[in-house]
Amino acid sequence: MTDPAALPVRPGEDPWTEAELAAVRGELEAEIARLRGEIASAETELAERLSDSVDGAGDDPADTGAKTYQREHDLALAYNTRELLAQSERAIERMAAGTYGVCESCGQAIGKARLQAFPRATQCVKCKQREERR
């Protein structure tokens, strides 16, 4: 693992300590475990819905539409959960590589306070605001 003090910080911020980085890493690892559990549960539920071939037999079109909508909604939630999982795993990979805290857009420090509040952040506030305006 990288020396926490070597990770970038914004001007005026104290360098990362081992305890601070361990706390952020612990939060990310707990989030990863929770998200993996959610994904497994969602996949099981979705597989059960898709494997029940008689589900909906005799339904009127409105019921069929509602079930289709629910299935699509569940798929969208599962996709979002997978994306959050990937972001959390990438954050831990960046910690190990020593690139945690470097903005992927401008290369400047993201800021320790921002990362402590949102550990999956990959951009500094300025770059993120610019991206959201587009």
mmCIF file of N, CA and C in Angstrom:
data_model
loop_
_atom_site.group_PDB
_atom_site.id
_atom_site.type_symbol
_atom_site.label_atom_id
_atom_site.label_comp_id
_atom_site.label_asym_id
_atom_site.label_seq_id
_atom_site.Cartn_x
_atom_site.Cartn_y
_atom_site.Cartn_z
ATOM 1 N N MET A 1 0.836 -1.185 0.000
ATOM 2 C CA MET A 1 0.000 0.000 0.000
ATOM 3 C C MET A 1 0.877 1.244 0.000
ATOM 4 N N THR A 2 0.379 2.269 -0.611
ATOM 5 C CA THR A 2 1.090 3.528 -0.737
ATOM 6 C C THR A 2 1.187 4.258 0.601
ATOM 7 N N ASP A 3 2.238 5.040 0.750
ATOM 8 C CA ASP A 3 2.383 5.875 1.943
ATOM 9 C C ASP A 3 1.278 6.928 1.905
ATOM 10 N N PRO A 4 0.394 6.947 2.898
ATOM 11 C CA PRO A 4 -0.718 7.903 2.889
ATOM 12 C C PRO A 4 -0.261 9.358 2.761
ATOM 13 N N ALA A 5 0.843 9.702 3.379
ATOM 14 C CA ALA A 5 1.334 11.081 3.335
ATOM 15 C C ALA A 5 1.747 11.498 1.927
ATOM 16 N N ALA A 6 1.969 10.518 1.030
ATOM 17 C CA ALA A 6 2.370 10.836 -0.342
ATOM 18 C C ALA A 6 1.176 11.143 -1.240
ATOM 19 N N LEU A 7 -0.031 10.845 -0.769
ATOM 20 C CA LEU A 7 -1.225 11.132 -1.573
ATOM 21 C C LEU A 7 -1.449 12.639 -1.646
ATOM 22 N N PRO A 8 -1.932 13.123 -2.782
ATOM 23 C CA PRO A 8 -2.094 14.571 -2.945
ATOM 24 C C PRO A 8 -3.205 15.147 -2.075
ATOM 25 N N VAL A 9 -2.986 16.380 -1.628
ATOM 26 C CA VAL A 9 -3.995 17.131 -0.879
ATOM 27 C C VAL A 9 -4.020 18.555 -1.442
ATOM 28 N N ARG A 10 -5.102 19.242 -1.205
ATOM 29 C CA ARG A 10 -5.226 20.617 -1.671
ATOM 30 C C ARG A 10 -4.422 21.537 -0.745
ATOM 31 N N PRO A 11 -4.041 22.701 -1.233
ATOM 32 C CA PRO A 11 -3.309 23.649 -0.377
ATOM 33 C C PRO A 11 -4.100 23.943 0.899
ATOM 34 N N GLY A 12 -3.406 23.924 2.012
ATOM 35 C CA GLY A 12 -4.034 24.196 3.307
ATOM 36 C C GLY A 12 -4.516 22.955 4.027
ATOM 37 N N GLU A 13 -4.558 21.822 3.338
ATOM 38 C CA GLU A 13 -4.980 20.573 3.985
ATOM 39 C C GLU A 13 -3.758 19.849 4.538
ATOM 40 N N ASP A 14 -3.952 19.169 5.667
ATOM 41 C CA ASP A 14 -2.882 18.352 6.229
ATOM 42 C C ASP A 14 -2.739 17.092 5.383
ATOM 43 N N PRO A 15 -1.547 16.512 5.333
ATOM 44 C CA PRO A 15 -1.368 15.258 4.593
ATOM 45 C C PRO A 15 -2.244 14.151 5.190
ATOM 46 N N TRP A 16 -2.537 13.162 4.363
ATOM 47 C CA TRP A 16 -3.306 12.000 4.824
ATOM 48 C C TRP A 16 -2.514 11.276 5.907
ATOM 49 N N THR A 17 -3.205 10.791 6.915
ATOM 50 C CA THR A 17 -2.576 9.934 7.919
ATOM 51 C C THR A 17 -3.023 8.497 7.630
ATOM 52 N N GLU A 18 -2.310 7.554 8.197
ATOM 53 C CA GLU A 18 -2.692 6.151 8.005
ATOM 54 C C GLU A 18 -4.093 5.897 8.543
ATOM 55 N N ALA A 19 -4.428 6.493 9.686
ATOM 56 C CA ALA A 19 -5.752 6.291 10.292
ATOM 57 C C ALA A 19 -6.859 6.857 9.400
ATOM 58 N N GLU A 20 -6.634 8.047 8.833
ATOM 59 C CA GLU A 20 -7.646 8.656 7.960
ATOM 60 C C GLU A 20 -7.870 7.809 6.707
ATOM 61 N N LEU A 21 -6.784 7.378 6.094
ATOM 62 C CA LEU A 21 -6.910 6.569 4.884
ATOM 63 C C LEU A 21 -7.526 5.214 5.206
ATOM 64 N N ALA A 22 -7.187 4.635 6.352
ATOM 65 C CA ALA A 22 -7.774 3.357 6.762
ATOM 66 C C ALA A 22 -9.278 3.515 7.000
ATOM 67 N N ALA A 23 -9.689 4.652 7.553
ATOM 68 C CA ALA A 23 -11.119 4.890 7.787
ATOM 69 C C ALA A 23 -11.866 4.979 6.456
ATOM 70 N N VAL A 24 -11.302 5.687 5.491
ATOM 71 C CA VAL A 24 -11.939 5.811 4.169
ATOM 72 C C VAL A 24 -11.971 4.451 3.485
ATOM 73 N N ARG A 25 -10.865 3.732 3.567
ATOM 74 C CA ARG A 25 -10.808 2.395 2.960
ATOM 75 C C ARG A 25 -11.831 1.458 3.612
ATOM 76 N N GLY A 26 -11.943 1.520 4.926
ATOM 77 C CA GLY A 26 -12.915 0.695 5.640
ATOM 78 C C GLY A 26 -14.337 1.010 5.210
ATOM 79 N N GLU A 27 -14.624 2.290 5.030
ATOM 80 C CA GLU A 27 -15.943 2.706 4.557
ATOM 81 C C GLU A 27 -16.214 2.150 3.154
ATOM 82 N N LEU A 28 -15.210 2.233 2.290
ATOM 83 C CA LEU A 28 -15.354 1.700 0.933
ATOM 84 C C LEU A 28 -15.541 0.184 0.950
ATOM 85 N N GLU A 29 -14.779 -0.509 1.773
ATOM 86 C CA GLU A 29 -14.898 -1.968 1.846
ATOM 87 C C GLU A 29 -16.262 -2.394 2.380
ATOM 88 N N ALA A 30 -16.786 -1.663 3.355
ATOM 89 C CA ALA A 30 -18.125 -1.962 3.867
ATOM 90 C C ALA A 30 -19.171 -1.715 2.782
ATOM 91 N N GLU A 31 -18.993 -0.644 2.037
ATOM 92 C CA GLU A 31 -19.904 -0.325 0.936
ATOM 93 C C GLU A 31 -19.847 -1.411 -0.143
ATOM 94 N N ILE A 32 -18.656 -1.892 -0.444
ATOM 95 C CA ILE A 32 -18.496 -2.958 -1.440
ATOM 96 C C ILE A 32 -19.230 -4.216 -0.991
ATOM 97 N N ALA A 33 -19.071 -4.591 0.260
ATOM 98 C CA ALA A 33 -19.750 -5.787 0.777
ATOM 99 C C ALA A 33 -21.270 -5.621 0.710
ATOM 100 N N ARG A 34 -21.765 -4.435 1.088
ATOM 101 C CA ARG A 34 -23.202 -4.171 1.047
ATOM 102 C C ARG A 34 -23.725 -4.224 -0.389
ATOM 103 N N LEU A 35 -23.001 -3.601 -1.309
ATOM 104 C CA LEU A 35 -23.432 -3.570 -2.713
ATOM 105 C C LEU A 35 -23.415 -4.962 -3.333
ATOM 106 N N ARG A 36 -22.402 -5.754 -3.005
ATOM 107 C CA ARG A 36 -22.364 -7.128 -3.531
ATOM 108 C C ARG A 36 -23.560 -7.932 -3.034
ATOM 109 N N GLY A 37 -23.939 -7.721 -1.780
ATOM 110 C CA GLY A 37 -25.120 -8.388 -1.241
ATOM 111 C C GLY A 37 -26.389 -7.952 -1.953
ATOM 112 N N GLU A 38 -26.508 -6.654 -2.217
ATOM 113 C CA GLU A 38 -27.670 -6.137 -2.936
ATOM 114 C C GLU A 38 -27.748 -6.706 -4.348
ATOM 115 N N ILE A 39 -26.606 -6.791 -5.016
ATOM 116 C CA ILE A 39 -26.576 -7.318 -6.379
ATOM 117 C C ILE A 39 -26.983 -8.787 -6.388
ATOM 118 N N ALA A 40 -26.450 -9.562 -5.460
ATOM 119 C CA ALA A 40 -26.795 -10.992 -5.397
ATOM 120 C C ALA A 40 -28.287 -11.165 -5.155
ATOM 121 N N SER A 41 -28.836 -10.381 -4.254
ATOM 122 C CA SER A 41 -30.268 -10.456 -3.947
ATOM 123 C C SER A 41 -31.104 -10.053 -5.164
ATOM 124 N N ALA A 42 -30.715 -8.973 -5.825
ATOM 125 C CA ALA A 42 -31.458 -8.503 -6.998
ATOM 126 C C ALA A 42 -31.397 -9.517 -8.135
ATOM 127 N N GLU A 43 -30.220 -10.129 -8.326
ATOM 128 C CA GLU A 43 -30.084 -11.125 -9.400
ATOM 129 C C GLU A 43 -30.942 -12.353 -9.126
ATOM 130 N N THR A 44 -30.998 -12.771 -7.874
ATOM 131 C CA THR A 44 -31.830 -13.917 -7.503
ATOM 132 C C THR A 44 -33.307 -13.605 -7.747
ATOM 133 N N GLU A 45 -33.720 -12.427 -7.303
ATOM 134 C CA GLU A 45 -35.110 -12.007 -7.494
ATOM 135 C C GLU A 45 -35.471 -11.921 -8.967
ATOM 136 N N LEU A 46 -34.587 -11.323 -9.739
ATOM 137 C CA LEU A 46 -34.844 -11.157 -11.176
ATOM 138 C C LEU A 46 -34.871 -12.509 -11.883
ATOM 139 N N ALA A 47 -33.964 -13.397 -11.515
ATOM 140 C CA ALA A 47 -33.943 -14.734 -12.126
ATOM 141 C C ALA A 47 -35.242 -15.473 -11.835
ATOM 142 N N GLU A 48 -35.754 -15.323 -10.616
ATOM 143 C CA GLU A 48 -37.024 -15.967 -10.258
ATOM 144 C C GLU A 48 -38.168 -15.414 -11.093
ATOM 145 N N ARG A 49 -38.183 -14.105 -11.284
ATOM 146 C CA ARG A 49 -39.243 -13.485 -12.090
ATOM 147 C C ARG A 49 -39.163 -13.917 -13.549
ATOM 148 N N LEU A 50 -37.944 -13.985 -14.072
ATOM 149 C CA LEU A 50 -37.779 -14.332 -15.486
ATOM 150 C C LEU A 50 -38.009 -15.811 -15.747
ATOM 151 N N SER A 51 -37.746 -16.661 -14.753
ATOM 152 C CA SER A 51 -37.893 -18.099 -14.958
ATOM 153 C C SER A 51 -39.339 -18.569 -14.804
ATOM 154 N N ASP A 52 -40.187 -17.773 -14.223
ATOM 155 C CA ASP A 52 -41.590 -18.144 -14.044
ATOM 156 C C ASP A 52 -42.344 -17.830 -15.329
ATOM 157 N N SER A 53 -42.407 -18.817 -16.222
ATOM 158 C CA SER A 53 -42.980 -18.596 -17.544
ATOM 159 C C SER A 53 -44.486 -18.377 -17.516
ATOM 160 N N VAL A 54 -45.167 -18.878 -16.494
ATOM 161 C CA VAL A 54 -46.613 -18.689 -16.430
ATOM 162 C C VAL A 54 -46.973 -17.407 -15.685
ATOM 163 N N ASP A 55 -45.992 -16.714 -15.165
ATOM 164 C CA ASP A 55 -46.247 -15.450 -14.498
ATOM 165 C C ASP A 55 -46.864 -14.486 -15.515
ATOM 166 N N GLY A 56 -48.026 -14.047 -15.215
ATOM 167 C CA GLY A 56 -48.683 -13.111 -16.116
ATOM 168 C C GLY A 56 -49.652 -13.770 -17.066
ATOM 169 N N ALA A 57 -49.734 -15.085 -17.057
ATOM 170 C CA ALA A 57 -50.673 -15.767 -17.945
ATOM 171 C C ALA A 57 -52.089 -15.338 -17.561
ATOM 172 N N GLY A 58 -52.810 -14.872 -18.526
ATOM 173 C CA GLY A 58 -54.174 -14.446 -18.289
ATOM 174 C C GLY A 58 -54.300 -13.019 -17.805
ATOM 175 N N ASP A 59 -53.180 -12.317 -17.633
ATOM 176 C CA ASP A 59 -53.238 -10.911 -17.217
ATOM 177 C C ASP A 59 -53.776 -10.057 -18.348
ATOM 178 N N ASP A 60 -54.400 -8.964 -17.963
ATOM 179 C CA ASP A 60 -54.784 -8.016 -19.000
ATOM 180 C C ASP A 60 -53.561 -7.192 -19.376
ATOM 181 N N PRO A 61 -53.611 -6.453 -20.480
ATOM 182 C CA PRO A 61 -52.430 -5.692 -20.940
ATOM 183 C C PRO A 61 -51.875 -4.719 -19.896
ATOM 184 N N ALA A 62 -52.733 -4.146 -19.075
ATOM 185 C CA ALA A 62 -52.244 -3.210 -18.051
ATOM 186 C C ALA A 62 -51.386 -3.936 -17.015
ATOM 187 N N ASP A 63 -51.812 -5.126 -16.612
ATOM 188 C CA ASP A 63 -51.021 -5.902 -15.647
ATOM 189 C C ASP A 63 -49.688 -6.309 -16.256
ATOM 190 N N THR A 64 -49.720 -6.742 -17.502
ATOM 191 C CA THR A 64 -48.488 -7.134 -18.189
ATOM 192 C C THR A 64 -47.542 -5.945 -18.287
ATOM 193 N N GLY A 65 -48.089 -4.781 -18.620
ATOM 194 C CA GLY A 65 -47.271 -3.562 -18.702
ATOM 195 C C GLY A 65 -46.666 -3.189 -17.368
ATOM 196 N N ALA A 66 -47.451 -3.321 -16.314
ATOM 197 C CA ALA A 66 -46.949 -2.990 -14.975
ATOM 198 C C ALA A 66 -45.808 -3.927 -14.576
ATOM 199 N N LYS A 67 -45.961 -5.211 -14.894
ATOM 200 C CA LYS A 67 -44.906 -6.176 -14.564
ATOM 201 C C LYS A 67 -43.642 -5.908 -15.376
ATOM 202 N N THR A 68 -43.833 -5.542 -16.641
ATOM 203 C CA THR A 68 -42.681 -5.219 -17.488
ATOM 204 C C THR A 68 -41.967 -3.981 -16.953
ATOM 205 N N TYR A 69 -42.744 -2.980 -16.570
ATOM 206 C CA TYR A 69 -42.165 -1.763 -16.001
ATOM 207 C C TYR A 69 -41.377 -2.094 -14.737
ATOM 208 N N GLN A 70 -41.936 -2.933 -13.866
ATOM 209 C CA GLN A 70 -41.256 -3.297 -12.624
ATOM 210 C C GLN A 70 -39.948 -4.024 -12.910
ATOM 211 N N ARG A 71 -39.970 -4.924 -13.900
ATOM 212 C CA ARG A 71 -38.764 -5.655 -14.282
ATOM 213 C C ARG A 71 -37.690 -4.693 -14.792
ATOM 214 N N GLU A 72 -38.085 -3.736 -15.632
ATOM 215 C CA GLU A 72 -37.128 -2.753 -16.156
ATOM 216 C C GLU A 72 -36.594 -1.864 -15.044
ATOM 217 N N HIS A 73 -37.467 -1.505 -14.110
ATOM 218 C CA HIS A 73 -37.047 -0.701 -12.963
ATOM 219 C C HIS A 73 -36.017 -1.466 -12.131
ATOM 220 N N ASP A 74 -36.271 -2.739 -11.877
ATOM 221 C CA ASP A 74 -35.331 -3.579 -11.120
ATOM 222 C C ASP A 74 -33.998 -3.696 -11.845
ATOM 223 N N LEU A 75 -34.031 -3.835 -13.159
ATOM 224 C CA LEU A 75 -32.794 -3.918 -13.943
ATOM 225 C C LEU A 75 -32.002 -2.609 -13.842
ATOM 226 N N ALA A 76 -32.694 -1.482 -13.904
ATOM 227 C CA ALA A 76 -32.026 -0.186 -13.797
ATOM 228 C C ALA A 76 -31.370 -0.023 -12.422
ATOM 229 N N LEU A 77 -32.070 -0.437 -11.370
ATOM 230 C CA LEU A 77 -31.497 -0.357 -10.027
ATOM 231 C C LEU A 77 -30.270 -1.261 -9.900
ATOM 232 N N ALA A 78 -30.348 -2.456 -10.476
ATOM 233 C CA ALA A 78 -29.214 -3.381 -10.428
ATOM 234 C C ALA A 78 -28.017 -2.794 -11.183
ATOM 235 N N TYR A 79 -28.276 -2.152 -12.318
ATOM 236 C CA TYR A 79 -27.197 -1.523 -13.090
ATOM 237 C C TYR A 79 -26.545 -0.414 -12.264
ATOM 238 N N ASN A 80 -27.353 0.420 -11.615
ATOM 239 C CA ASN A 80 -26.835 1.502 -10.787
ATOM 240 C C ASN A 80 -25.997 0.945 -9.634
ATOM 241 N N THR A 81 -26.462 -0.120 -9.024
ATOM 242 C CA THR A 81 -25.725 -0.736 -7.917
ATOM 243 C C THR A 81 -24.387 -1.279 -8.409
ATOM 244 N N ARG A 82 -24.381 -1.897 -9.585
ATOM 245 C CA ARG A 82 -23.117 -2.398 -10.154
ATOM 246 C C ARG A 82 -22.145 -1.246 -10.432
ATOM 247 N N GLU A 83 -22.660 -0.124 -10.902
ATOM 248 C CA GLU A 83 -21.816 1.036 -11.178
ATOM 249 C C GLU A 83 -21.207 1.582 -9.883
ATOM 250 N N LEU A 84 -22.002 1.672 -8.817
ATOM 251 C CA LEU A 84 -21.474 2.115 -7.526
ATOM 252 C C LEU A 84 -20.405 1.151 -7.015
ATOM 253 N N LEU A 85 -20.626 -0.141 -7.211
ATOM 254 C CA LEU A 85 -19.643 -1.148 -6.810
ATOM 255 C C LEU A 85 -18.334 -0.941 -7.575
ATOM 256 N N ALA A 86 -18.432 -0.751 -8.877
ATOM 257 C CA ALA A 86 -17.232 -0.539 -9.696
ATOM 258 C C ALA A 86 -16.486 0.723 -9.258
ATOM 259 N N GLN A 87 -17.207 1.796 -8.950
ATOM 260 C CA GLN A 87 -16.570 3.034 -8.500
ATOM 261 C C GLN A 87 -15.851 2.824 -7.168
ATOM 262 N N SER A 88 -16.461 2.085 -6.270
ATOM 263 C CA SER A 88 -15.841 1.820 -4.963
ATOM 264 C C SER A 88 -14.598 0.963 -5.123
ATOM 265 N N GLU A 89 -14.675 -0.050 -5.981
ATOM 266 C CA GLU A 89 -13.500 -0.903 -6.220
ATOM 267 C C GLU A 89 -12.374 -0.111 -6.879
ATOM 268 N N ARG A 90 -12.725 0.787 -7.803
ATOM 269 C CA ARG A 90 -11.695 1.623 -8.442
ATOM 270 C C ARG A 90 -11.029 2.541 -7.429
ATOM 271 N N ALA A 91 -11.787 3.047 -6.467
ATOM 272 C CA ALA A 91 -11.207 3.918 -5.442
ATOM 273 C C ALA A 91 -10.152 3.160 -4.633
ATOM 274 N N ILE A 92 -10.452 1.926 -4.274
ATOM 275 C CA ILE A 92 -9.479 1.119 -3.518
ATOM 276 C C ILE A 92 -8.262 0.811 -4.389
ATOM 277 N N GLU A 93 -8.477 0.541 -5.668
ATOM 278 C CA GLU A 93 -7.352 0.304 -6.592
ATOM 279 C C GLU A 93 -6.471 1.548 -6.687
ATOM 280 N N ARG A 94 -7.098 2.740 -6.720
ATOM 281 C CA ARG A 94 -6.320 3.982 -6.802
ATOM 282 C C ARG A 94 -5.521 4.199 -5.520
ATOM 283 N N MET A 95 -6.069 3.767 -4.380
ATOM 284 C CA MET A 95 -5.316 3.875 -3.120
ATOM 285 C C MET A 95 -4.047 3.041 -3.216
ATOM 286 N N ALA A 96 -4.204 1.811 -3.689
ATOM 287 C CA ALA A 96 -3.056 0.905 -3.792
ATOM 288 C C ALA A 96 -2.023 1.412 -4.796
ATOM 289 N N ALA A 97 -2.503 2.065 -5.851
ATOM 290 C CA ALA A 97 -1.598 2.555 -6.904
ATOM 291 C C ALA A 97 -0.967 3.899 -6.558
ATOM 292 N N GLY A 98 -1.460 4.548 -5.501
ATOM 293 C CA GLY A 98 -0.923 5.850 -5.118
ATOM 294 C C GLY A 98 -1.516 6.994 -5.916
ATOM 295 N N THR A 99 -2.606 6.751 -6.646
ATOM 296 C CA THR A 99 -3.245 7.805 -7.444
ATOM 297 C C THR A 99 -4.547 8.284 -6.828
ATOM 298 N N TYR A 100 -4.872 7.797 -5.648
ATOM 299 C CA TYR A 100 -6.095 8.215 -4.967
ATOM 300 C C TYR A 100 -5.972 9.692 -4.620
ATOM 301 N N GLY A 101 -6.972 10.460 -4.981
ATOM 302 C CA GLY A 101 -6.951 11.883 -4.683
ATOM 303 C C GLY A 101 -6.499 12.747 -5.837
ATOM 304 N N VAL A 102 -6.163 12.132 -6.990
ATOM 305 C CA VAL A 102 -5.768 12.888 -8.173
ATOM 306 C C VAL A 102 -6.980 13.005 -9.095
ATOM 307 N N CYS A 103 -7.332 14.221 -9.464
ATOM 308 C CA CYS A 103 -8.475 14.456 -10.353
ATOM 309 C C CYS A 103 -8.182 13.832 -11.717
ATOM 310 N N GLU A 104 -9.124 13.024 -12.207
ATOM 311 C CA GLU A 104 -8.944 12.357 -13.496
ATOM 312 C C GLU A 104 -9.080 13.323 -14.672
ATOM 313 N N SER A 105 -9.567 14.524 -14.421
ATOM 314 C CA SER A 105 -9.715 15.500 -15.504
ATOM 315 C C SER A 105 -8.519 16.436 -15.601
ATOM 316 N N CYS A 106 -8.159 17.061 -14.485
ATOM 317 C CA CYS A 106 -7.103 18.081 -14.537
ATOM 318 C C CYS A 106 -5.777 17.639 -13.922
ATOM 319 N N GLY A 107 -5.785 16.529 -13.174
ATOM 320 C CA GLY A 107 -4.553 16.038 -12.569
ATOM 321 C C GLY A 107 -4.191 16.699 -11.253
ATOM 322 N N GLN A 108 -5.010 17.633 -10.792
ATOM 323 C CA GLN A 108 -4.755 18.300 -9.515
ATOM 324 C C GLN A 108 -5.354 17.476 -8.377
ATOM 325 N N ALA A 109 -5.070 17.875 -7.150
ATOM 326 C CA ALA A 109 -5.611 17.171 -5.980
ATOM 327 C C ALA A 109 -7.126 17.372 -5.894
ATOM 328 N N ILE A 110 -7.837 16.299 -5.605
ATOM 329 C CA ILE A 110 -9.286 16.367 -5.431
ATOM 330 C C ILE A 110 -9.616 17.077 -4.125
ATOM 331 N N GLY A 111 -8.858 16.801 -3.126
ATOM 332 C CA GLY A 111 -9.100 17.404 -1.813
ATOM 333 C C GLY A 111 -9.464 16.340 -0.802
ATOM 334 N N LYS A 112 -8.751 16.342 0.276
ATOM 335 C CA LYS A 112 -8.953 15.343 1.321
ATOM 336 C C LYS A 112 -10.357 15.431 1.906
ATOM 337 N N ALA A 113 -10.850 16.629 2.159
ATOM 338 C CA ALA A 113 -12.181 16.791 2.751
ATOM 339 C C ALA A 113 -13.252 16.228 1.811
ATOM 340 N N ARG A 114 -13.105 16.469 0.507
ATOM 341 C CA ARG A 114 -14.079 15.939 -0.467
ATOM 342 C C ARG A 114 -14.050 14.418 -0.467
ATOM 343 N N LEU A 115 -12.859 13.836 -0.426
ATOM 344 C CA LEU A 115 -12.738 12.378 -0.448
ATOM 345 C C LEU A 115 -13.252 11.746 0.845
ATOM 346 N N GLN A 116 -13.100 12.442 1.950
ATOM 347 C CA GLN A 116 -13.628 11.907 3.204
ATOM 348 C C GLN A 116 -15.159 11.936 3.190
ATOM 349 N N ALA A 117 -15.734 12.919 2.512
ATOM 350 C CA ALA A 117 -17.192 13.007 2.407
ATOM 351 C C ALA A 117 -17.737 12.094 1.312
ATOM 352 N N PHE A 118 -16.985 11.968 0.216
ATOM 353 C CA PHE A 118 -17.408 11.165 -0.937
ATOM 354 C C PHE A 118 -16.201 10.376 -1.436
ATOM 355 N N PRO A 119 -15.905 9.224 -0.816
ATOM 356 C CA PRO A 119 -14.680 8.474 -1.111
ATOM 357 C C PRO A 119 -14.526 7.990 -2.558
ATOM 358 N N ARG A 120 -15.626 7.922 -3.312
ATOM 359 C CA ARG A 120 -15.550 7.452 -4.700
ATOM 360 C C ARG A 120 -15.250 8.573 -5.691
ATOM 361 N N ALA A 121 -15.089 9.795 -5.219
ATOM 362 C CA ALA A 121 -14.874 10.939 -6.110
ATOM 363 C C ALA A 121 -13.639 10.718 -6.980
ATOM 364 N N THR A 122 -13.774 11.059 -8.260
ATOM 365 C CA THR A 122 -12.645 10.934 -9.191
ATOM 366 C C THR A 122 -12.271 12.280 -9.789
ATOM 367 N N GLN A 123 -13.040 13.323 -9.426
ATOM 368 C CA GLN A 123 -12.762 14.653 -9.944
ATOM 369 C C GLN A 123 -12.808 15.670 -8.816
ATOM 370 N N CYS A 124 -12.038 16.736 -8.986
ATOM 371 C CA CYS A 124 -12.100 17.838 -8.032
ATOM 372 C C CYS A 124 -13.440 18.545 -8.224
ATOM 373 N N VAL A 125 -13.808 19.383 -7.294
ATOM 374 C CA VAL A 125 -15.102 20.062 -7.347
ATOM 375 C C VAL A 125 -15.223 20.895 -8.627
ATOM 376 N N LYS A 126 -14.172 21.600 -8.983
ATOM 377 C CA LYS A 126 -14.202 22.471 -10.162
ATOM 378 C C LYS A 126 -14.486 21.667 -11.435
ATOM 379 N N CYS A 127 -13.799 20.564 -11.629
ATOM 380 C CA CYS A 127 -13.997 19.732 -12.825
ATOM 381 C C CYS A 127 -15.370 19.066 -12.813
ATOM 382 N N LYS A 128 -15.819 18.634 -11.639
ATOM 383 C CA LYS A 128 -17.132 18.000 -11.535
ATOM 384 C C LYS A 128 -18.236 19.000 -11.871
ATOM 385 N N GLN A 129 -18.109 20.228 -11.398
ATOM 386 C CA GLN A 129 -19.095 21.255 -11.709
ATOM 387 C C GLN A 129 -19.106 21.547 -13.214
ATOM 388 N N ARG A 130 -17.932 21.618 -13.799
ATOM 389 C CA ARG A 130 -17.830 21.867 -15.239
ATOM 390 C C ARG A 130 -18.509 20.722 -16.014
ATOM 391 N N GLU A 131 -18.289 19.487 -15.590
ATOM 392 C CA GLU A 131 -18.888 18.323 -16.253
ATOM 393 C C GLU A 131 -20.415 18.346 -16.142
ATOM 394 N N GLU A 132 -20.926 18.730 -14.993
ATOM 395 C CA GLU A 132 -22.366 18.744 -14.774
ATOM 396 C C GLU A 132 -23.068 19.850 -15.544
ATOM 397 N N ARG A 133 -22.358 20.912 -15.888
ATOM 398 C CA ARG A 133 -22.957 21.999 -16.665
ATOM 399 C C ARG A 133 -23.150 21.632 -18.117
ATOM 400 N N ARG A 134 -22.412 20.634 -18.596
ATOM 401 C CA ARG A 134 -22.488 20.243 -20.005
ATOM 402 C C ARG A 134 -23.762 19.587 -20.340
#
